[in-house]
Amino acid sequence: MGCLQTKHASRSPHLLDTREAVALAAETSFTVSEVEALHDLFRKISNSVIRDNLIHKEEFQLALFRGKKQQNLFVDRVFDLFDQKRNGVIEFGEFVRSLGVFHPDAPEDQKVAFAFKLYDLKQTGFIERHELKEMVLALLDESDLDIASDAVEMIVDRADTKGDGKIDQEEWTEYAKDNPYVLRNMTLPYLKDITMVFPSFVMHSEISETDMAV
């Protein structure tokens, strides 16, 4: 045990442990080589502002959203979900596992579950109408889309099929199935080519006004 700890302590943070890469590939839709490519990306992001090999919120915002908004509910909530240990920073394993949900080959139920957590701001196990409305508005703002307030209300109405002012997981799953546009920002196509293309990692919702109005 002591030797193992010494080995890890002396290992350069620039190197990725092969066992960790294999384990992360087994947990996600990434291959081992893709995990290795993500490690290079992670190092660039995690040392862009504070050189500690951890991604802080400012670095996360700059890398994934180009820092367009100083305060954005969507940015904050996504960071919170990536920060699985709730310690204010994103470690490499958290980075890969969370991005794995956005992989084109990730199961749809994972995307639906992640989106539900994204909108469940108070973490109560259901999405309140005002929470869904806030998140929809934040997504639209991040996508530079401007939709009338009554159209946003219609979106929320479609989700609250029980009419009790909140959306449970069952309602959300059905809504996502009938309205696939709500999961479009849950897939980043270039994650499938991460070893060939080094993306800017800007998250696009690809939600159009036509989709919202349908």
Short mmCIF file of C-alpha atoms in Angstrom, two decimals, residues 14-161:
data_model
loop_
_atom_site.label_atom_id
_atom_site.label_comp_id
_atom_site.label_asym_id
_atom_site.label_seq_id
_atom_site.Cartn_x
_atom_site.Cartn_y
_atom_site.Cartn_z
CA HIS A 14 0.83 15.31 -17.07
CA LEU A 15 0.66 11.50 -17.35
CA LEU A 16 -2.53 9.47 -17.33
CA ASP A 17 -2.54 6.18 -15.48
CA THR A 18 -3.36 3.41 -17.95
CA ARG A 19 -5.62 1.67 -15.43
CA GLU A 20 -7.60 4.87 -14.94
CA ALA A 21 -7.98 5.32 -18.69
CA VAL A 22 -9.24 1.74 -19.10
CA ALA A 23 -11.66 2.11 -16.17
CA LEU A 24 -13.10 5.37 -17.50
CA ALA A 25 -13.48 3.88 -20.99
CA ALA A 26 -15.40 0.95 -19.47
CA GLU A 27 -17.78 3.36 -17.70
CA THR A 28 -18.47 5.55 -20.73
CA SER A 29 -18.83 5.42 -24.51
CA PHE A 30 -15.25 6.66 -24.96
CA THR A 31 -12.41 4.43 -26.09
CA VAL A 32 -9.14 4.37 -24.17
CA SER A 33 -7.48 6.54 -26.83
CA GLU A 34 -10.35 9.03 -26.55
CA VAL A 35 -9.93 9.16 -22.77
CA GLU A 36 -6.25 9.89 -23.35
CA ALA A 37 -7.17 12.71 -25.74
CA LEU A 38 -9.61 14.08 -23.15
CA HIS A 39 -6.80 14.05 -20.60
CA ASP A 40 -4.78 16.39 -22.83
CA LEU A 41 -7.82 18.64 -23.16
CA PHE A 42 -8.46 18.50 -19.42
CA ARG A 43 -4.90 19.62 -18.68
CA LYS A 44 -5.25 22.60 -20.99
CA ILE A 45 -8.54 23.69 -19.41
CA SER A 46 -7.50 22.99 -15.81
CA ASN A 47 -4.34 25.08 -16.13
CA SER A 48 -5.81 27.94 -18.15
CA VAL A 49 -6.37 30.20 -15.12
CA ILE A 50 -5.18 28.32 -12.03
CA ARG A 51 -2.37 25.82 -12.62
CA ASP A 52 -3.54 23.05 -10.31
CA ASN A 53 -4.84 20.37 -12.71
CA LEU A 54 -8.40 20.95 -11.49
CA ILE A 55 -11.13 22.74 -13.42
CA HIS A 56 -12.56 25.71 -11.55
CA LYS A 57 -15.84 27.34 -12.55
CA GLU A 58 -14.11 30.23 -14.31
CA GLU A 59 -12.03 27.81 -16.39
CA PHE A 60 -15.10 25.68 -17.10
CA GLN A 61 -17.05 28.70 -18.32
CA LEU A 62 -14.22 29.97 -20.49
CA ALA A 63 -13.61 26.57 -22.09
CA LEU A 64 -17.11 25.24 -22.62
CA PHE A 65 -19.04 28.46 -23.07
CA ARG A 66 -16.29 30.90 -24.12
CA GLY A 67 -17.14 32.98 -21.07
CA LYS A 68 -19.87 34.88 -22.91
CA LYS A 69 -21.98 35.35 -19.82
CA GLN A 70 -20.63 36.34 -16.43
CA GLN A 71 -23.67 34.84 -14.72
CA ASN A 72 -25.81 32.15 -16.31
CA LEU A 73 -28.07 29.64 -14.60
CA PHE A 74 -27.37 26.98 -17.20
CA VAL A 75 -23.59 27.31 -16.86
CA ASP A 76 -23.77 27.13 -13.06
CA ARG A 77 -26.06 24.11 -13.06
CA VAL A 78 -23.95 22.15 -15.57
CA PHE A 79 -20.83 22.88 -13.51
CA ASP A 80 -22.61 21.63 -10.37
CA LEU A 81 -23.47 18.34 -12.10
CA PHE A 82 -19.94 17.87 -13.40
CA ASP A 83 -18.66 18.56 -9.87
CA GLN A 84 -19.88 15.21 -8.56
CA LYS A 85 -17.94 15.43 -5.29
CA ARG A 86 -19.41 18.88 -4.58
CA ASN A 87 -15.99 20.31 -3.67
CA GLY A 88 -16.03 23.30 -6.01
CA VAL A 89 -13.73 21.86 -8.69
CA ILE A 90 -13.91 19.23 -11.43
CA GLU A 91 -11.42 16.38 -11.35
CA PHE A 92 -10.45 14.38 -14.43
CA GLY A 93 -12.66 11.38 -13.66
CA GLU A 94 -15.66 13.64 -13.11
CA PHE A 95 -14.86 15.44 -16.37
CA VAL A 96 -14.82 12.24 -18.43
CA ARG A 97 -17.85 10.62 -16.79
CA SER A 98 -19.95 13.76 -17.18
CA LEU A 99 -18.88 14.36 -20.77
CA GLY A 100 -19.69 10.72 -21.43
CA VAL A 101 -23.37 11.55 -21.07
CA PHE A 102 -22.98 13.98 -23.99
CA HIS A 103 -21.37 11.36 -26.25
CA PRO A 104 -23.49 10.57 -29.35
CA ASP A 105 -23.47 6.88 -28.40
CA ALA A 106 -24.47 7.41 -24.77
CA PRO A 107 -27.84 5.79 -23.89
CA GLU A 108 -30.79 8.16 -24.19
CA ASP A 109 -31.96 7.32 -20.67
CA GLN A 110 -28.67 8.74 -19.33
CA LYS A 111 -29.28 11.97 -21.23
CA VAL A 112 -32.87 12.16 -19.98
CA ALA A 113 -31.74 11.59 -16.38
CA PHE A 114 -28.96 14.18 -16.63
CA ALA A 115 -31.35 16.74 -18.12
CA PHE A 116 -33.84 16.06 -15.32
CA LYS A 117 -31.15 16.76 -12.71
CA LEU A 118 -30.15 19.85 -14.66
CA TYR A 119 -33.64 21.29 -14.34
CA ASP A 120 -34.27 20.05 -10.77
CA LEU A 121 -32.61 23.15 -9.32
CA LYS A 122 -33.61 22.48 -5.71
CA GLN A 123 -32.85 18.76 -6.01
CA THR A 124 -36.28 17.82 -4.70
CA GLY A 125 -36.86 14.94 -7.10
CA PHE A 126 -39.18 16.88 -9.38
CA ILE A 127 -39.01 19.97 -11.54
CA GLU A 128 -41.21 22.86 -10.51
CA ARG A 129 -42.82 24.89 -13.28
CA HIS A 130 -40.81 27.99 -12.48
CA GLU A 131 -37.58 25.94 -12.48
CA LEU A 132 -38.29 24.56 -15.93
CA LYS A 133 -39.20 28.03 -17.16
CA GLU A 134 -35.96 29.49 -15.72
CA MET A 135 -33.87 26.81 -17.35
CA VAL A 136 -35.62 27.14 -20.71
CA LEU A 137 -35.05 30.90 -20.63
CA ALA A 138 -31.39 30.36 -19.67
CA LEU A 139 -30.92 27.92 -22.56
CA LEU A 140 -32.51 30.35 -24.97
CA ASP A 141 -30.33 33.15 -23.66
CA GLU A 142 -27.18 31.04 -24.08
CA SER A 143 -28.31 30.23 -27.64
CA ASP A 144 -29.10 33.89 -28.38
CA LEU A 145 -32.73 33.01 -29.11
CA ASP A 146 -35.62 35.29 -28.20
CA ILE A 147 -39.02 33.62 -27.85
CA ALA A 148 -42.25 35.19 -26.59
CA SER A 149 -43.12 34.46 -22.95
CA ASP A 150 -46.42 32.82 -23.87
CA ALA A 151 -44.51 30.35 -26.09
CA VAL A 152 -42.29 29.47 -23.11
CA GLU A 153 -45.41 28.94 -20.99
CA MET A 154 -46.71 26.53 -23.63
CA ILE A 155 -43.48 24.56 -23.42
CA VAL A 156 -43.88 24.23 -19.66
CA ASP A 157 -47.58 23.31 -19.98
CA ARG A 158 -46.71 20.38 -22.26
CA ALA A 159 -44.37 18.96 -19.64
CA ASP A 160 -46.78 19.29 -16.67
CA THR A 161 -49.27 16.71 -17.91
#
